[in-house]
Short mmCIF file of C-alpha atoms in Angstrom, two decimals:
data_model
loop_
_atom_site.label_atom_id
_atom_site.label_comp_id
_atom_site.label_asym_id
_atom_site.label_seq_id
_atom_site.Cartn_x
_atom_site.Cartn_y
_atom_site.Cartn_z
CA MET D 1 0.00 0.00 0.00
CA GLY D 2 1.16 3.53 -0.74
CA LYS D 3 1.60 6.22 1.88
CA ASP D 4 0.15 9.73 1.49
CA ILE D 5 2.54 12.52 2.48
CA GLU D 6 3.19 16.18 1.66
CA LEU D 7 6.63 16.99 0.30
CA ALA D 8 8.58 19.50 -1.74
CA ILE D 9 9.36 18.03 -5.17
CA LEU D 10 12.19 19.21 -7.42
CA PHE D 11 13.07 18.32 -10.98
CA ALA D 12 16.45 19.43 -12.33
CA ASP D 13 17.92 18.76 -15.74
CA VAL D 14 20.87 19.72 -17.92
CA VAL D 15 19.91 22.26 -20.58
CA GLY D 16 20.85 21.37 -24.16
CA SER D 17 22.26 17.91 -23.46
CA THR D 18 21.57 16.83 -27.05
CA ARG D 19 23.94 19.53 -28.30
CA ILE D 20 26.55 18.49 -25.74
CA TYR D 21 26.53 14.97 -27.21
CA GLU D 22 26.72 16.31 -30.75
CA VAL D 23 29.68 18.60 -30.00
CA MET D 24 31.70 16.43 -27.60
CA GLY D 25 30.89 12.90 -28.69
CA ASP D 26 29.19 10.23 -26.64
CA LEU D 27 31.89 9.36 -24.12
CA LEU D 28 32.97 12.88 -23.12
CA ALA D 29 29.39 14.13 -23.12
CA ARG D 30 28.27 11.22 -20.93
CA ASP D 31 30.99 12.02 -18.40
CA MET D 32 29.99 15.70 -18.33
CA VAL D 33 26.30 14.93 -17.87
CA LEU D 34 27.10 12.40 -15.13
CA THR D 35 29.19 15.04 -13.34
CA CYS D 36 26.20 17.39 -13.40
CA VAL D 37 23.88 14.67 -12.12
CA GLU D 38 26.29 13.83 -9.27
CA ILE D 39 26.47 17.52 -8.30
CA MET D 40 22.66 17.62 -8.20
CA ARG D 41 22.56 14.39 -6.18
CA SER D 42 25.13 15.66 -3.68
CA ALA D 43 23.28 18.97 -3.18
CA THR D 44 20.08 17.02 -2.57
CA GLU D 45 21.59 14.74 0.04
CA GLN D 46 23.39 17.60 1.81
CA ASN D 47 20.02 19.31 2.35
CA HIS D 48 17.90 16.51 3.80
CA GLY D 49 16.58 15.46 0.40
CA THR D 50 16.08 12.12 -1.30
CA VAL D 51 16.85 11.44 -4.95
CA ILE D 52 13.86 9.44 -6.14
CA LYS D 53 15.22 8.72 -9.60
CA THR D 54 17.59 9.85 -12.30
CA ILE D 55 16.62 9.71 -15.96
CA GLY D 56 19.49 10.51 -18.29
CA ASP D 57 20.35 14.17 -17.58
CA GLU D 58 17.49 14.73 -15.09
CA ILE D 59 16.89 14.04 -11.43
CA MET D 60 13.69 14.00 -9.38
CA ALA D 61 14.12 14.66 -5.68
CA THR D 62 11.93 15.24 -2.63
CA PHE D 63 12.47 17.29 0.52
CA PRO D 64 10.63 17.53 3.84
CA THR D 65 10.44 21.34 3.65
CA ALA D 66 10.34 24.06 1.00
CA ASN D 67 13.44 25.66 2.54
CA ASP D 68 15.43 22.44 2.16
CA ALA D 69 14.37 22.26 -1.49
CA LEU D 70 15.55 25.81 -2.26
CA ASN D 71 18.77 25.32 -0.32
CA ALA D 72 19.47 22.29 -2.51
CA ALA D 73 18.38 23.96 -5.74
CA SER D 74 20.57 27.01 -5.17
CA ARG D 75 23.51 24.78 -4.23
CA MET D 76 23.07 22.87 -7.51
CA GLN D 77 23.12 26.09 -9.50
CA HIS D 78 26.12 27.51 -7.62
CA ASP D 79 28.19 24.34 -7.83
CA ILE D 80 27.58 23.71 -11.53
CA ASN D 81 28.09 27.39 -12.34
CA SER D 82 31.43 27.42 -10.51
CA ARG D 83 32.94 24.33 -12.18
CA SER D 84 35.27 25.69 -14.86
CA GLU D 85 35.54 22.30 -16.60
CA LEU D 86 31.81 22.19 -17.31
CA LYS D 87 31.99 24.06 -20.60
CA VAL D 88 31.12 23.23 -24.20
CA GLU D 89 32.85 25.32 -26.87
CA GLY D 90 33.57 27.97 -24.25
CA GLN D 91 29.96 28.12 -23.04
CA ALA D 92 29.17 27.07 -19.48
CA VAL D 93 26.87 24.10 -19.05
CA ALA D 94 23.64 25.11 -17.32
CA ILE D 95 20.78 23.41 -15.53
CA ARG D 96 17.17 24.41 -14.98
CA ILE D 97 15.09 23.53 -11.94
CA GLY D 98 11.37 23.44 -11.19
CA GLY D 99 9.64 22.81 -7.89
CA HIS D 100 6.27 22.38 -6.21
CA PHE D 101 4.97 21.44 -2.75
CA GLY D 102 2.01 19.14 -2.35
CA PRO D 103 0.59 15.72 -1.50
CA VAL D 104 2.12 12.64 -3.10
CA VAL D 105 1.72 8.89 -2.79
CA LEU D 106 4.98 7.30 -1.65
CA GLU D 107 5.22 3.68 -2.79
CA ASN D 108 8.20 1.40 -3.45
CA ARG D 109 10.65 4.31 -3.13
CA ASP D 110 8.81 6.23 -5.86
CA ILE D 111 6.24 9.04 -5.72
CA PHE D 112 3.02 9.57 -7.64
CA GLY D 113 0.33 12.22 -7.90
CA ALA D 114 -0.67 15.53 -9.46
CA ALA D 115 1.96 17.43 -7.44
CA VAL D 116 4.70 15.48 -9.20
CA HIS D 117 3.38 16.53 -12.61
CA THR D 118 3.12 20.16 -11.49
CA ALA D 119 6.75 20.17 -10.33
CA ASN D 120 7.84 18.65 -13.64
CA ARG D 121 5.93 21.28 -15.61
CA MET D 122 7.58 24.05 -13.59
CA THR D 123 10.91 22.80 -14.93
CA SER D 124 9.68 23.37 -18.48
CA GLN D 125 8.89 26.98 -17.49
CA ALA D 126 12.50 27.57 -16.38
CA LYS D 127 15.28 28.82 -18.61
CA ALA D 128 18.95 27.88 -18.32
CA GLY D 129 20.24 28.87 -14.90
CA GLN D 130 16.76 29.46 -13.45
CA ILE D 131 14.86 27.99 -10.52
CA MET D 132 11.08 28.23 -10.94
CA VAL D 133 8.58 27.31 -8.21
CA THR D 134 4.86 27.54 -7.49
CA SER D 135 3.09 29.64 -4.88
CA ALA D 136 2.68 26.46 -2.81
CA VAL D 137 6.47 26.51 -2.31
CA VAL D 138 6.66 30.25 -1.65
CA GLN D 139 3.93 30.12 1.00
CA ARG D 140 6.02 27.67 3.03
CA LEU D 141 9.33 29.53 2.87
CA ALA D 142 11.11 31.20 5.75
CA PRO D 143 11.32 35.01 5.41
CA GLU D 144 14.95 34.80 4.25
CA TRP D 145 14.03 32.75 1.21
CA ARG D 146 10.71 34.48 0.59
CA SER D 147 12.58 37.75 0.12
CA ALA D 148 14.61 36.09 -2.66
CA VAL D 149 11.71 35.14 -4.96
CA ARG D 150 9.84 37.23 -7.48
CA GLN D 151 6.62 36.52 -9.30
CA ILE D 152 7.26 36.12 -13.01
CA ASP D 153 3.82 35.47 -14.45
CA VAL D 154 0.47 33.76 -14.08
CA ALA D 155 0.04 30.83 -16.46
CA THR D 156 -2.05 27.75 -17.07
CA LEU D 157 0.33 24.80 -16.89
CA LYS D 158 -0.15 21.97 -19.35
CA GLY D 159 -2.72 19.48 -18.11
CA LYS D 160 -4.29 21.87 -15.57
CA SER D 161 -7.45 23.95 -15.89
CA ASN D 162 -6.63 26.65 -13.34
CA GLU D 163 -3.88 29.25 -13.43
CA ASP D 164 -0.72 29.01 -11.32
CA GLU D 165 1.49 31.82 -10.13
CA LEU D 166 5.06 31.30 -11.34
CA PHE D 167 7.95 32.46 -9.14
CA GLU D 168 11.64 32.72 -9.93
CA VAL D 169 14.13 32.11 -7.13
CA LEU D 170 16.93 34.69 -7.18
CA TRP D 171 19.60 32.23 -6.13
CA GLN D 172 22.45 34.50 -7.29
CA LYS D 173 21.87 36.66 -4.20
CA GLU D 174 23.07 33.83 -2.00
CA ASP D 175 26.73 33.78 -1.01
CA ALA D 176 28.53 30.67 -2.33
CA THR D 177 29.48 29.54 1.18
CA SER D 178 26.08 30.18 2.81
CA MET D 179 22.86 28.28 2.46
CA LEU D 180 20.40 31.10 3.14
CA PRO D 181 20.37 34.58 1.58
CA ALA D 182 19.96 36.19 4.99
CA ILE D 183 23.31 34.82 6.11
CA ALA D 184 25.09 36.41 3.20
CA LEU D 185 23.25 39.71 3.66
CA GLY D 186 23.98 39.76 7.36
CA SER D 187 27.73 39.37 7.01
CA GLY D 188 28.51 42.37 9.20
CA VAL D 189 29.83 44.52 6.37
CA ALA D 190 28.59 48.05 6.85
CA ARG D 191 26.43 49.26 4.02
CA GLU D 192 27.24 52.56 2.49
CA ARG D 193 24.76 55.27 3.44
CA GLN D 194 23.46 57.16 0.47
CA ARG D 195 21.08 60.00 -0.02
CA PRO D 196 17.41 59.06 -0.45
CA ARG D 197 16.28 58.79 -4.05
CA ARG D 198 12.97 58.71 -5.85
CA LEU D 199 11.71 57.76 -9.26
CA ARG D 200 8.96 59.86 -10.79
CA ILE D 201 6.58 57.90 -13.05
CA ARG D 202 4.14 59.65 -15.38
CA PHE D 203 1.34 57.80 -17.19
CA GLN D 204 -1.73 59.22 -18.89
CA GLY D 205 -1.64 62.44 -16.89
CA ARG D 206 -1.06 60.68 -13.57
CA GLU D 207 2.16 60.85 -11.55
CA VAL D 208 3.40 58.18 -9.11
CA LEU D 209 6.57 58.11 -7.00
CA VAL D 210 8.77 55.12 -6.22
CA ASP D 211 10.74 55.91 -3.07
CA ASP D 212 11.40 54.68 0.47
CA ALA D 213 7.74 55.17 1.36
CA ASN D 214 6.55 53.34 -1.78
CA PRO D 215 9.41 51.03 -2.85
CA THR D 216 7.48 48.84 -5.31
CA LEU D 217 5.25 49.73 -8.26
CA ALA D 218 3.31 46.97 -10.06
CA ILE D 219 2.42 47.51 -13.71
CA GLY D 220 0.15 45.44 -15.97
CA ARG D 221 -3.21 44.76 -17.51
CA ALA D 222 -4.94 43.50 -14.34
CA GLU D 223 -6.87 45.97 -12.24
CA GLU D 224 -4.94 45.13 -9.05
CA ASN D 225 -1.76 46.73 -10.41
CA ASP D 226 -0.62 50.14 -9.17
CA VAL D 227 -0.46 51.32 -12.79
CA VAL D 228 -2.98 49.66 -15.09
CA VAL D 229 -1.93 49.59 -18.76
CA LYS D 230 -4.39 48.02 -21.21
CA GLY D 231 -3.16 46.49 -24.46
CA ASN D 232 -3.02 43.26 -26.45
CA LEU D 233 0.72 42.76 -25.83
CA ILE D 234 0.58 43.53 -22.11
CA SER D 235 0.50 40.75 -19.51
CA ARG D 236 -1.78 40.77 -16.48
CA LEU D 237 1.26 41.20 -14.23
CA HIS D 238 3.67 42.68 -16.74
CA ALA D 239 6.45 44.32 -14.72
CA ARG D 240 7.51 45.88 -11.43
CA ILE D 241 9.73 48.80 -10.57
CA GLU D 242 11.55 48.39 -7.27
CA LEU D 243 13.80 50.53 -5.12
CA ASN D 244 16.48 48.00 -4.23
CA ARG D 245 19.70 48.97 -2.42
CA ASN D 246 19.26 52.57 -3.50
CA LYS D 247 18.83 51.61 -7.16
CA PHE D 248 15.68 51.58 -9.26
CA VAL D 249 15.25 48.22 -10.92
CA LEU D 250 12.77 47.24 -13.62
CA VAL D 251 11.65 43.61 -13.18
CA ASP D 252 9.93 42.17 -16.24
CA GLN D 253 7.43 39.32 -15.60
CA SER D 254 5.78 39.25 -19.00
CA THR D 255 5.43 37.15 -22.12
CA ASN D 256 6.32 39.90 -24.60
CA GLY D 257 8.93 41.80 -22.62
CA THR D 258 9.52 45.45 -21.71
CA PHE D 259 11.42 48.07 -23.73
CA VAL D 260 13.32 51.01 -22.24
CA THR D 261 14.59 54.02 -24.17
CA THR D 262 16.71 56.55 -22.26
CA HIS D 263 16.74 60.31 -22.83
CA GLU D 264 20.15 59.85 -24.51
CA GLY D 265 18.65 57.37 -27.01
CA GLU D 266 20.03 54.17 -25.50
CA GLU D 267 17.61 51.27 -26.01
CA SER D 268 17.26 48.01 -24.08
CA PHE D 269 14.88 45.05 -24.03
CA VAL D 270 14.07 43.05 -20.88
CA ARG D 271 12.12 39.78 -20.84
CA ARG D 272 11.77 37.89 -17.57
CA ASP D 273 14.89 39.67 -16.39
CA THR D 274 15.89 42.91 -14.67
CA ALA D 275 17.40 46.22 -15.73
CA GLN D 276 18.45 49.28 -13.77
CA LEU D 277 16.67 52.55 -14.55
CA LYS D 278 18.90 55.63 -14.66
CA GLY D 279 18.37 59.22 -15.65
CA GLU D 280 15.11 59.59 -17.54
CA GLY D 281 13.38 57.91 -20.44
CA LEU D 282 10.40 55.97 -21.76
CA ILE D 283 9.13 52.48 -20.98
CA GLY D 284 7.09 50.46 -23.48
CA PHE D 285 5.26 47.21 -22.79
CA GLY D 286 5.37 44.51 -25.45
CA ARG D 287 6.71 46.97 -28.03
CA ALA D 288 9.29 49.75 -28.23
CA PRO D 289 8.01 53.03 -26.75
CA GLU D 290 6.83 55.71 -29.13
CA SER D 291 6.64 59.25 -27.78
CA GLY D 292 3.08 59.79 -29.02
CA SER D 293 1.65 56.55 -27.61
CA SER D 294 -0.79 56.58 -24.69
CA LEU D 295 0.58 53.21 -23.45
CA ILE D 296 4.09 54.35 -22.46
CA LEU D 297 5.46 55.35 -19.07
CA ARG D 298 7.83 58.24 -18.64
CA TYR D 299 10.33 58.01 -15.81
CA ILE D 300 12.70 60.48 -14.17
CA CYS D 301 15.25 59.35 -11.58
CA GLU D 302 15.82 62.05 -8.96
CA GLU D 303 18.11 62.41 -5.94
#
């Protein structure tokens, strides 16, 4: 008989393993993939996890807590990212990781259930070097880890009828020798004191400030956003602007990306990534900003 239990489930796999075999040949590629799998296995076991199975370049693992799962996932990313020999034609080998927390049936050292499929589908949402998890994981995190996740999008995962919130884990914030972001941030190094700053946002005749009193501004099609921008190319939760360590950061969470044009004419495109906002300029959602459009934001960074 199987046993019902709630666990954190992680899937991790090597990105582009087919290309690795094509470039390196079967024997060398097999050794490289096995090295990655062993790194993932070791990170799992060091953080109270159990490797349920390995399938080629992928592992499936379970953990008693969401924190253990993220500790292991970030360790996997750090360790593989830091191994100089894990390169193909000068490009670093990367892994992607997806996770979920929910009920499973544990039977014969294997697990079954809808939660397993959800965790696997989160892996398909991740890009190289990313860790993607569901809200079920985020809700169970300690404050240190919860501060290191950001919502990317809301999507209907394959095989499910309802929408899931997708979160990216910002594992790069973690120090390589520490298992929780708070440990790295609390290292005792005095932070430089800087003058307060504010970002002035103008949209359709309205002005909003991002500053110490209002450090986050949500932008998108849904009515719950701080700035609601309607358009076919605009996601429900399209982007955020955050005041982070005295810098203004644009965080894109969208399908079609965000475009920024500075006053000096410098252009950049951000999709499910971040960019610092400096000086002044225009922000377009899903398409490059045009000065006459009613769907653009104007920003001015002030000290």
